[in-house]
Structures are given as C-alpha cells and as structure tokens.
Tab-separated table of C-alpha atoms in Angstrom:
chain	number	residue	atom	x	y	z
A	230	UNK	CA	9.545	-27.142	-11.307
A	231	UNK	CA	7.192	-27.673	-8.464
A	232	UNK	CA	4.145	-25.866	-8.522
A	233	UNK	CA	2.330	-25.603	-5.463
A	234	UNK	CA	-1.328	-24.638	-4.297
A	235	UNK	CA	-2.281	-23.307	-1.029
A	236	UNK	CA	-5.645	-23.254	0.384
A	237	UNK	CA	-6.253	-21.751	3.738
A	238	UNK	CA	-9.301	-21.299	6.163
A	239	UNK	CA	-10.710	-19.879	9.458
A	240	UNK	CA	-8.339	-22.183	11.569
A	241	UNK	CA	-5.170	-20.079	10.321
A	242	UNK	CA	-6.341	-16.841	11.711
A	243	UNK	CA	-8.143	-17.845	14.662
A	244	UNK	CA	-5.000	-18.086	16.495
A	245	UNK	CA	-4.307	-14.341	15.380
A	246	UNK	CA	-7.778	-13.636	17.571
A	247	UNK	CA	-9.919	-13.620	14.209
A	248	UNK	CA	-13.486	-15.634	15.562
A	249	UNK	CA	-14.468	-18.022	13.007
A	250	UNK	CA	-18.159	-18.601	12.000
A	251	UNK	CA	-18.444	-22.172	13.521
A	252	UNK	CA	-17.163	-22.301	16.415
A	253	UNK	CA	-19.716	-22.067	19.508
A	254	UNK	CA	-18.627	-18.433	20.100
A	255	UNK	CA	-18.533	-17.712	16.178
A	256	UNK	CA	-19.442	-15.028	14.573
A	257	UNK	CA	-22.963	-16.594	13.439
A	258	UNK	CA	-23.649	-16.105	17.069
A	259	UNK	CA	-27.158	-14.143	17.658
A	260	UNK	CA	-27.385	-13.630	14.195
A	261	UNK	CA	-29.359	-15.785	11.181
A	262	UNK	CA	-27.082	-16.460	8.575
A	263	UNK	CA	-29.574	-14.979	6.343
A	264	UNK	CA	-29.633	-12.012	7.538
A	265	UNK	CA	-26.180	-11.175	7.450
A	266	UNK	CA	-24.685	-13.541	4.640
A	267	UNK	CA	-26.496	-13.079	1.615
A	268	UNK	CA	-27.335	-10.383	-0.816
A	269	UNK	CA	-31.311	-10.930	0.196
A	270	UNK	CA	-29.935	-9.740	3.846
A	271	UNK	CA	-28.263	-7.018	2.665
A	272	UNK	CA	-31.366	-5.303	0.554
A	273	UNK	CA	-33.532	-5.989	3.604
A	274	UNK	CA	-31.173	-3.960	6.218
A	275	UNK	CA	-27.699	-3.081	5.047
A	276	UNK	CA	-27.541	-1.122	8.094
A	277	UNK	CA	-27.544	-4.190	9.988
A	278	UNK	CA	-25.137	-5.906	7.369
A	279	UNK	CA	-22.983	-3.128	7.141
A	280	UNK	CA	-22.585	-2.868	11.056
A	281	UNK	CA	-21.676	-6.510	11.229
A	282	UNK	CA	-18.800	-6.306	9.426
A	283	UNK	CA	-17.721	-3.160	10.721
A	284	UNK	CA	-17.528	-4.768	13.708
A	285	UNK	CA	-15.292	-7.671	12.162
A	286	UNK	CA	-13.164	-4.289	10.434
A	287	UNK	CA	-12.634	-2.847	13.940
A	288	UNK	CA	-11.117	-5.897	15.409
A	289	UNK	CA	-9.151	-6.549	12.291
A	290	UNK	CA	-7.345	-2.951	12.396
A	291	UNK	CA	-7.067	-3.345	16.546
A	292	UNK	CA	-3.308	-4.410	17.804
A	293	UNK	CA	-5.188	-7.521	19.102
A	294	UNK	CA	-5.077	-9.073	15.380
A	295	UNK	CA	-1.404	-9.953	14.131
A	296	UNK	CA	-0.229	-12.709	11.383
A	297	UNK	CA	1.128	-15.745	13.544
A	298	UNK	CA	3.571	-18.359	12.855
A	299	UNK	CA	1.477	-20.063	10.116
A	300	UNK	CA	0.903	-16.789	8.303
A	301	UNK	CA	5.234	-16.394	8.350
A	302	UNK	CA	5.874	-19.737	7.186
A	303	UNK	CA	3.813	-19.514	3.967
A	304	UNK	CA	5.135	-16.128	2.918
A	305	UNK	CA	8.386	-17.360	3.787
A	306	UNK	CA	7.902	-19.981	1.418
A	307	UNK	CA	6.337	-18.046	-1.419
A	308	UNK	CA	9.792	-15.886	-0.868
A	309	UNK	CA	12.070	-19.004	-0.883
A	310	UNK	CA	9.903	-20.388	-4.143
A	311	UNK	CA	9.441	-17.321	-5.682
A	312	UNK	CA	6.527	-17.674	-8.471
A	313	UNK	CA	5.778	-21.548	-7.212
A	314	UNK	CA	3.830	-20.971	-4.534
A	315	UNK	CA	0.088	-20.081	-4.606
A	316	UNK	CA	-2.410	-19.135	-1.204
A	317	UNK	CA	-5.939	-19.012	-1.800
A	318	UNK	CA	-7.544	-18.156	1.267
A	319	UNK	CA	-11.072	-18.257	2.167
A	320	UNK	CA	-10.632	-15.943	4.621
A	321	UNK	CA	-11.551	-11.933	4.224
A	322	UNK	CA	-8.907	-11.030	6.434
A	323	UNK	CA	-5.222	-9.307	5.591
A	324	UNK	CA	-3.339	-11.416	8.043
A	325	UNK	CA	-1.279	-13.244	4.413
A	326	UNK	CA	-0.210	-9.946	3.412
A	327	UNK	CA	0.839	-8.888	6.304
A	328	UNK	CA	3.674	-11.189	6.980
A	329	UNK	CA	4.562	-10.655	3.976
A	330	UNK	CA	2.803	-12.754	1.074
A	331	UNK	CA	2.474	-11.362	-2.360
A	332	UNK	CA	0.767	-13.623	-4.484
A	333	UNK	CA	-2.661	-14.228	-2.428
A	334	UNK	CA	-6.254	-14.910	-3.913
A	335	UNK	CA	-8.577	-13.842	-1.735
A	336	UNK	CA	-11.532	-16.171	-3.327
A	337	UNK	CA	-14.301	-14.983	-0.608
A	338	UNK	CA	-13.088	-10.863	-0.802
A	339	UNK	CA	-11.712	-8.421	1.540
A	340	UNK	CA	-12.691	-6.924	4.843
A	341	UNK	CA	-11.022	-4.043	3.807
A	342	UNK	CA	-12.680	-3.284	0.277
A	343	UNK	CA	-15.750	-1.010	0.250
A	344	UNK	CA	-17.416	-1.844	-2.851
A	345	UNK	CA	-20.212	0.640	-4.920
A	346	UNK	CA	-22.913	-0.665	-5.928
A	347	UNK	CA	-23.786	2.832	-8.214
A	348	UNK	CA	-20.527	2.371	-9.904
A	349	UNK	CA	-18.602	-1.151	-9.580
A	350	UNK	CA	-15.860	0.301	-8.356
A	351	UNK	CA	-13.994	-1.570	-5.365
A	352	UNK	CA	-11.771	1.563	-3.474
A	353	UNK	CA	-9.956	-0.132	0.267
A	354	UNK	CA	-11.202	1.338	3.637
A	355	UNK	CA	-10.356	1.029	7.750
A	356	UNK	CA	-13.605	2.985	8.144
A	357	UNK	CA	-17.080	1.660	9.408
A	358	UNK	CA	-19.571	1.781	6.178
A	359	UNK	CA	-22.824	3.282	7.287
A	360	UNK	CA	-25.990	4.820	5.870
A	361	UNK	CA	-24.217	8.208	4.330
A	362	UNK	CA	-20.632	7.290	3.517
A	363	UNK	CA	-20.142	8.345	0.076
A	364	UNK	CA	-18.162	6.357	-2.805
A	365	UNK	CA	-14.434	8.035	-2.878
A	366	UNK	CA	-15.209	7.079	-6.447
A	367	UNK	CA	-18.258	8.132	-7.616
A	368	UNK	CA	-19.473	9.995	-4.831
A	369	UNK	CA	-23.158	8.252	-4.068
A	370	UNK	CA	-23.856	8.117	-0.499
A	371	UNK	CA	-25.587	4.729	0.667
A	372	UNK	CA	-24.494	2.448	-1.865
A	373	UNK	CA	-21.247	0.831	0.075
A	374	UNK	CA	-21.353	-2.276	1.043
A	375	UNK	CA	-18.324	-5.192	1.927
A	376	UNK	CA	-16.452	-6.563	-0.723
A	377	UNK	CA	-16.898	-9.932	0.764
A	378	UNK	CA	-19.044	-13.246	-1.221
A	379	UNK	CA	-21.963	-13.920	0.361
A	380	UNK	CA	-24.201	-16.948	0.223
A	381	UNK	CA	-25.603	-17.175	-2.801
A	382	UNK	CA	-22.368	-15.466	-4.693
A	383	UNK	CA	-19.718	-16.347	-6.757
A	384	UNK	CA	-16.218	-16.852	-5.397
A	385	UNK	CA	-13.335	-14.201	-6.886
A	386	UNK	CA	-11.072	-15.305	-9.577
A	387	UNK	CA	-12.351	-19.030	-9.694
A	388	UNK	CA	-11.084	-19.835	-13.653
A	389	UNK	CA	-7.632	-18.832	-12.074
A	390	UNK	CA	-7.672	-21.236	-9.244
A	391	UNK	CA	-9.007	-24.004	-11.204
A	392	UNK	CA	-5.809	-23.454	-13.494
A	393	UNK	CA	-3.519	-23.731	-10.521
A	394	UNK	CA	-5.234	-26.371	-9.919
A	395	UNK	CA	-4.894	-28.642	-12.818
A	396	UNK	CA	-0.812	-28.129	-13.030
A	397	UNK	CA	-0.204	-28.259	-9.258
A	398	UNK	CA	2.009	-30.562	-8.167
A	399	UNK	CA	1.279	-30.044	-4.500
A	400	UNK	CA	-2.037	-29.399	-2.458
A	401	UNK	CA	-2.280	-28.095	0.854
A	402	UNK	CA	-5.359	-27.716	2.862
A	403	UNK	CA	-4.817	-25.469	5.886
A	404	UNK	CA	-7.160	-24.475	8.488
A	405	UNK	CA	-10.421	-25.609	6.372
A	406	UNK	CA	-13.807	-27.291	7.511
A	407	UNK	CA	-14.043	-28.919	4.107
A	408	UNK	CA	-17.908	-27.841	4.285
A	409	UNK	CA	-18.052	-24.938	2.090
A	410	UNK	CA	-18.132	-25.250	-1.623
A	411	UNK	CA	-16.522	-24.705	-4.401
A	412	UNK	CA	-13.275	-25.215	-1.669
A	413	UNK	CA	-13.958	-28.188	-0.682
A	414	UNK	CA	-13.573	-29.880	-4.108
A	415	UNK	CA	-9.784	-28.071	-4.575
A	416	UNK	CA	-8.656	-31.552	-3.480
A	417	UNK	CA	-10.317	-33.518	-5.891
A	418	UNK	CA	-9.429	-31.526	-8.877
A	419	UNK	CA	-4.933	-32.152	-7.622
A	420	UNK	CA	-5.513	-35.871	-6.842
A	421	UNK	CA	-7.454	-35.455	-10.559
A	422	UNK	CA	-4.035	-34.560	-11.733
A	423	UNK	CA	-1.891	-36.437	-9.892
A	424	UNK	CA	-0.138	-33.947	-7.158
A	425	UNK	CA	0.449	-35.022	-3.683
A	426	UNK	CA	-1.904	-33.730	-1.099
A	427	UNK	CA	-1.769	-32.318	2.714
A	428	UNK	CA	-4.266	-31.817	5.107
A	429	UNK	CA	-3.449	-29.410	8.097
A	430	UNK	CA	-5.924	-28.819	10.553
A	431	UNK	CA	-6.929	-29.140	14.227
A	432	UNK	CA	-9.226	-31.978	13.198
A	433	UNK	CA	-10.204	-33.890	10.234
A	434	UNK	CA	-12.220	-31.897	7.171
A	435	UNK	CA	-15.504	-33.571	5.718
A	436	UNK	CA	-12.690	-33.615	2.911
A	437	UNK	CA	-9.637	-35.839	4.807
A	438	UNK	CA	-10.080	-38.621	3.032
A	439	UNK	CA	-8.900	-37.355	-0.706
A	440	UNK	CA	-5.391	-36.600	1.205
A	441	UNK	CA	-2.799	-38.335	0.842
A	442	UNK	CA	-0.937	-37.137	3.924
A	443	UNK	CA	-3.025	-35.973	7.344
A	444	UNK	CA	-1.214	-33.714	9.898
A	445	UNK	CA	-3.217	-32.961	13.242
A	446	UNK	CA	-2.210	-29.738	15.684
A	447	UNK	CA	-2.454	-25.819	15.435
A	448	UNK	CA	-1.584	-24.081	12.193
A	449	UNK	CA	1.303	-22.466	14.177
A	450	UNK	CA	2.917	-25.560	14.988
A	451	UNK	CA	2.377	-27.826	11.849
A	452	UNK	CA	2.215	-25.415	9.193
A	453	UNK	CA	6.222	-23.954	9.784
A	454	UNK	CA	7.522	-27.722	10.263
A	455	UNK	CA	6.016	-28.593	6.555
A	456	UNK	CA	6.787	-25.430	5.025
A	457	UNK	CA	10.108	-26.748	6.538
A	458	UNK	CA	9.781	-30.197	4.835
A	459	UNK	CA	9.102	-28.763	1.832
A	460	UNK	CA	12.263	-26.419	1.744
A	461	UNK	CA	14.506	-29.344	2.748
A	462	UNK	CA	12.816	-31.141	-0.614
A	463	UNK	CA	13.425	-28.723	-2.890
C-alpha cells in the first residue's frame, strides 16, 4: 500500500490571500524578525508580538481567506486514500482543514491556538490576545501568547514526521522555499528510503535538486492535475 507524505508551505495559501514572510510585501515587512519571531521578542514586548499575529488572526477569520483549489485536491485525496495520505504543513493557517482534510500536522502551530504560559494548556481562539485576556483554562490574565514555533523553537510532533518519513513511498513538496529547517531535509530522509519525490512550486526550492520529478506553476493549477495523476495510479 502506498504511503504518501505531504509537505506544504506559504505558496499554497498565498493564493487564498494569506501574505507570506518573503515575499517583498511579506509579513517581515517593517518589522525585525527578532522582534516578532522568537521567544526573546516575545519577553521583551508581547504586546507587540501578540498584536502581530492578531493581525494575521483577523485576516484569517475575514471572508477574504478561503481554501483554493490546491487545498481541495489534497483533502480530496486524503478522502480517496483514506489513512495513506499525510500533510504536514508549515503553515499556521486552517485553510487544510477547511476543505476538508483530517489528518494534518501542523509542524510550525496554529493561528488559532492561544497557548498559557501559567498552565501549558493550549485552548483555540478567533479573538485578538492582548495584555488582560485571561486563560479559559486557568484563568491568569497576561500569560497568552500564539501557539505558533518561533525561531529558536522546536517544530510540533517531529518523531512523528520523521516516521512517515522513513516508510513513505511518495514525497511531495508543495509551496516550500526549501530554506527553513528541519523541512527542508524531509526530502533527503524519502530519497534515504527510496520513495519517489515531487517538487511543486512557482519556482525552484534551495532543495530541487533531491527531486526526482520538478513541476513549475501555481499550487492551484499543478497541485489538482497530480493529485489527479496519482488517483489514476492507484
């Protein structure tokens, strides 16, 4: 049975209206990455932190932001190959779930997870995080901040992806600059094991050259004719 690993980036959702970090208008725009990227940011002024990605929340929540064709075609084939098909997205956004995927790890975190810093506990929110929002959990006030990894952090559920990994039997790289680690190496541990790998992305990833197979164009274009491919394979 095939068993296939999905890795997604930025470039999937920016056609949903979700600014990446890179690109000249990014979100890095008029900000240090410092500042707003790392736990050392975050203890020198969460309110600053806190507002940033608020800002990222509102847009996500708006009727601006909806999954697009790319976002379909991968839940539609997680539903055609049901428990074959993994997505591990870099991205923080719900945009997967939305149209419909069910088995997603979200390796960087969650836009829409508060998480407590008094207590641990992660609770989901639509709501800005400021200064006196209490934990629905514990009920400290000022201890909220985004479930998202930061700079400096470890990735979510990594032993579990590196499993996938090493029994995959197919990589795909979707939407991905190829410059941020411990992603960027995903392709290197399948062509470790011997699965066939895809790249999909507007241009080619620092990574391109581990793949066996390069596909140039928007996510909404490419990524439904190879989920297609695949299907027809199967």
């Amino acid at each position: 049975m095939a068993r296939i690993v999905i890795l997604t980036g930025a470039g999937v959702s920016a056609e949903s209206g979700i600014r990446t970090f890179r690109d000249a208008n990014g979100l890095w725009e008029n900000h240090d990455i410092t500042d707003v990227a790392t736990p050392e940011g975050f203890e020198a002024d969460p309110a600053l932190v806190n507002e940033f990605y608020n800002q990222r929340r509102r847009q996500l929540c708006s009727n601006e932001v909806r999954p697009n064709a790319a976002h379909e075609a991968l839940a539609r084939l997680q539903r055609e190959l049901p428990g074959q098909v993994l997505i591990v997205t870099q991205n923080i956004d719900d945009l997967h779930e939305r149209a419909g995927a069910t088995d997603v790890i979200h390796m960087h975190g969650e836009l829409l997870n508060q998480w407590c810093l008094a207590c641990g506990e992660r609770t989901r929110t639509r709501d800005d995080i400021v200064d006196h929002t209490s934990c629905p959990a514990c009920g400290e006030r000022g201890r909220l901040r985004p479930d998202v990894v930061w700079f400096g952090e470890v990735p979510y559920e990594m032993d579990r992806i590196v499993n996938e990994l090493e029994s995959c039997t197919l990589f795909a790289a979707i939407g991905t600059s190829g410059e941020v680690y411990p992603a960027a190496a995903f392709v290197q541990y399948a062509v470790a094991v011997g699965a066939h790998t895809v790249e999909l992305n507007l241009d080619a990833s620092r990574a391109f050259s581990y793949f066996h197979e390069v596909r140039r164009g928007l996510a909404s274009v490419e990524v439904p004719k190879w989920v297609d491919e695949v299907l027809a394979g199967c």
